[in-house]
C-alpha positions as a LaTeX table, in Angstrom:
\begin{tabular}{lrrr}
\hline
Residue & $x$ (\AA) & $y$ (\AA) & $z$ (\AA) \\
\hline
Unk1 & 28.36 & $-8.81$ & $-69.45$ \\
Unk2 & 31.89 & $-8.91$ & $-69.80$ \\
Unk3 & 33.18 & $-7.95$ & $-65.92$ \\
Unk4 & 35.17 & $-10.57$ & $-63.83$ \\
Unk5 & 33.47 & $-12.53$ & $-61.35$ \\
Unk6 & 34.43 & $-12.13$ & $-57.80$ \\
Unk7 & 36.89 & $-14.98$ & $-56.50$ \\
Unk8 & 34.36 & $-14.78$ & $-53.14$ \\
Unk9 & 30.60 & $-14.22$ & $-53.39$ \\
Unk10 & 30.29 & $-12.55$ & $-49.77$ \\
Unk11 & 32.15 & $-10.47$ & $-47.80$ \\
Unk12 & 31.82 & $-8.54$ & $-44.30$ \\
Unk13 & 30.52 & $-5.19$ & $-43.69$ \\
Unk14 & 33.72 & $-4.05$ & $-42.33$ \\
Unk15 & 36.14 & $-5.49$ & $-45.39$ \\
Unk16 & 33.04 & $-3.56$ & $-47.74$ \\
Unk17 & 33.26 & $-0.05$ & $-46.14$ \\
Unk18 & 36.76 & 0.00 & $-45.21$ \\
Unk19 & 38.45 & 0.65 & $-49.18$ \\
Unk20 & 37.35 & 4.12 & $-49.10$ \\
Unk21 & 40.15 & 5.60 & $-47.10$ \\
Unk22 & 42.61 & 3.82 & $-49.08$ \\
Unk23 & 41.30 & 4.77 & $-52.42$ \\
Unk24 & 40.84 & 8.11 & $-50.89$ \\
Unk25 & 44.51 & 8.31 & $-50.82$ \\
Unk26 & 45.11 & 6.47 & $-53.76$ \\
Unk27 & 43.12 & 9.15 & $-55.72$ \\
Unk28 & 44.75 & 12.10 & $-53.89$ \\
Unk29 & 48.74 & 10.41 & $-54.37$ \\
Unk30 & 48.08 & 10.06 & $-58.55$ \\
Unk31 & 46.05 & 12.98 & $-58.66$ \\
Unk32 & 43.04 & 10.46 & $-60.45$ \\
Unk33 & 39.71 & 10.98 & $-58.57$ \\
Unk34 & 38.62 & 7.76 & $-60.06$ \\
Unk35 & 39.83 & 5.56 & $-57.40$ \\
Unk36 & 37.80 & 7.61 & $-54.55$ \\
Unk37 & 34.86 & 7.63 & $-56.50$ \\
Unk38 & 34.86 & 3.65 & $-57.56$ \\
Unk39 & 34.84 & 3.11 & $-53.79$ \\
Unk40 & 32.76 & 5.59 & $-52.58$ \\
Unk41 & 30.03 & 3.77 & $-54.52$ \\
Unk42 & 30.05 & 0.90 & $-51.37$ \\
Unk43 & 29.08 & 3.99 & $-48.83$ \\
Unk44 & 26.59 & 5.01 & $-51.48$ \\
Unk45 & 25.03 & 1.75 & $-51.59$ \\
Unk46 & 25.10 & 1.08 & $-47.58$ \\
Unk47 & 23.55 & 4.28 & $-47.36$ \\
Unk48 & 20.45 & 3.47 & $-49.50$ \\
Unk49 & 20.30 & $-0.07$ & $-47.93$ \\
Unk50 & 19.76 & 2.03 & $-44.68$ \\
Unk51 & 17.42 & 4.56 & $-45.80$ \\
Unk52 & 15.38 & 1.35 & $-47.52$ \\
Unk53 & 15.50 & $-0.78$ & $-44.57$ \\
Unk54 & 17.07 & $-3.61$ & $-47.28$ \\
Unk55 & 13.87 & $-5.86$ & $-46.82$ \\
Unk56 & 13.64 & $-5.54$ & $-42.92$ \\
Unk57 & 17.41 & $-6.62$ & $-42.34$ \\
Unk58 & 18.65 & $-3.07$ & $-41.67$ \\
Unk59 & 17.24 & $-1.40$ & $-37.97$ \\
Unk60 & 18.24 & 1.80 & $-36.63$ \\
Unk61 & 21.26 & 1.93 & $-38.83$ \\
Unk62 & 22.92 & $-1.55$ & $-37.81$ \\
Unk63 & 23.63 & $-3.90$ & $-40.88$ \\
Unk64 & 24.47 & $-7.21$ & $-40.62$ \\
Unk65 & 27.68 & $-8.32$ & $-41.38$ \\
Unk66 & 27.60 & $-10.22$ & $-44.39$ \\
Unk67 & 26.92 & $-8.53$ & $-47.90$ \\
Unk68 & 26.76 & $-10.90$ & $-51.08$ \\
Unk69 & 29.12 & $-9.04$ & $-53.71$ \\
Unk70 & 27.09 & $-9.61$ & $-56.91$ \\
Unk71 & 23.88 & $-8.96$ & $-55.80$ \\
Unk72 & 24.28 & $-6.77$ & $-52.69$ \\
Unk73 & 22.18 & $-8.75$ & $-50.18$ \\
Unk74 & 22.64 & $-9.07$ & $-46.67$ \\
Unk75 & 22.79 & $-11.87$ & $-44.29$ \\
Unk76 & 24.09 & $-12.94$ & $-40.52$ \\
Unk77 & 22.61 & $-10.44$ & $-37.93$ \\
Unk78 & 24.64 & $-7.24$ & $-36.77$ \\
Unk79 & 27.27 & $-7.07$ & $-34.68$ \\
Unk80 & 29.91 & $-5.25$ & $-33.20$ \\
Unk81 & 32.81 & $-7.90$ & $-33.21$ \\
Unk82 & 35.29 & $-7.96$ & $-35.58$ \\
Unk83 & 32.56 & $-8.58$ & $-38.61$ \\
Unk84 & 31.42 & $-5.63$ & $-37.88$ \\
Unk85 & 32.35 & $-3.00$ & $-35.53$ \\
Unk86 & 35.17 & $-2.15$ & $-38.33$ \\
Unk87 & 32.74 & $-0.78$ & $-40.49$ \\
Unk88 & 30.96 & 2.34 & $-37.86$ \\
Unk89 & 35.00 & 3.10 & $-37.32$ \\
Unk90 & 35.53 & 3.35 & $-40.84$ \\
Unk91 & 32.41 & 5.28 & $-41.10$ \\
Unk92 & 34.32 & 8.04 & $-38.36$ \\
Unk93 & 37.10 & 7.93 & $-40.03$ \\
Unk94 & 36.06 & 8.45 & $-43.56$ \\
Unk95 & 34.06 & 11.27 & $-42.41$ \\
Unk96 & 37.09 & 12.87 & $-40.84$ \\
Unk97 & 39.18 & 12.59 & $-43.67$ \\
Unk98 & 36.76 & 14.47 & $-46.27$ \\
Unk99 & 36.69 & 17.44 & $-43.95$ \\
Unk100 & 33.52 & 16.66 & $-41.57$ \\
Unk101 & 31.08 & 17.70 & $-43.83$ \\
Unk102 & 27.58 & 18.49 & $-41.97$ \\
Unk103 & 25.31 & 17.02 & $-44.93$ \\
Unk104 & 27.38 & 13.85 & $-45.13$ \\
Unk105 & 25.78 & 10.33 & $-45.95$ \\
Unk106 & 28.56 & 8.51 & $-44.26$ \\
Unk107 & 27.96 & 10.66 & $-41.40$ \\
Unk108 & 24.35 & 9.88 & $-40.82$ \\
Unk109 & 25.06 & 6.24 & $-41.17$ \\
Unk110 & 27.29 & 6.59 & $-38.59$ \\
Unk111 & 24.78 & 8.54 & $-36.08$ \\
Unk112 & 21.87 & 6.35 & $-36.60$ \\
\hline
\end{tabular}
């Protein structure tokens, strides 16, 4: 199909949700919303993952900390080490930094 295939096949939770802050940046210092909204897409998908239940491996809004990159499945069980506790702070903090908005995806994620 013409894209690049990843140089890794999985990666954690926490490495997954944490590019939105930077992008977030990266989209406000060139003035190019295309950057925020390429990596809001991973919150977008973690969010329907969670409102799915992503075949029975997503409970009361705890993921586990592997995600496969090409097809978006999950593996290992959840956790709050460094695998994944990274990912609920990033949740915070990207919620935060977009003004606290009340109807916010990232936000429920993070309160589940």
């Amino acid at each position: 199909d013409g894209r690049a295939q990843p140089k890794k096949l999985k990666t954690s939770i926490a490495e997954a949700g944490s590019l939105q802050l930077e992008f977030g940046r990266l989209s406000e210092a060139t003035g190019d919303p295309k950057f925020a909204r390429a990596a809001a897409r991973a919150h977008e998908f973690f969010f329907k993952q969670m409102k799915s239940g992503a075949k029975g491996k997503v409970h009361n809004g705890l993921f586990p900390v592997t995600v496969g990159l090409m097809q978006g499945e999950f593996s290992g069980r959840p956790s709050f080490g460094s695998a994944g506790d990274s990912f609920y702070e990033y949740l915070l903090k990207c919620w935060l930094a977009v003004g606290r908005p009340k109807d916010s995806q990232v936000l429920e994620m993070y309160t589940a």
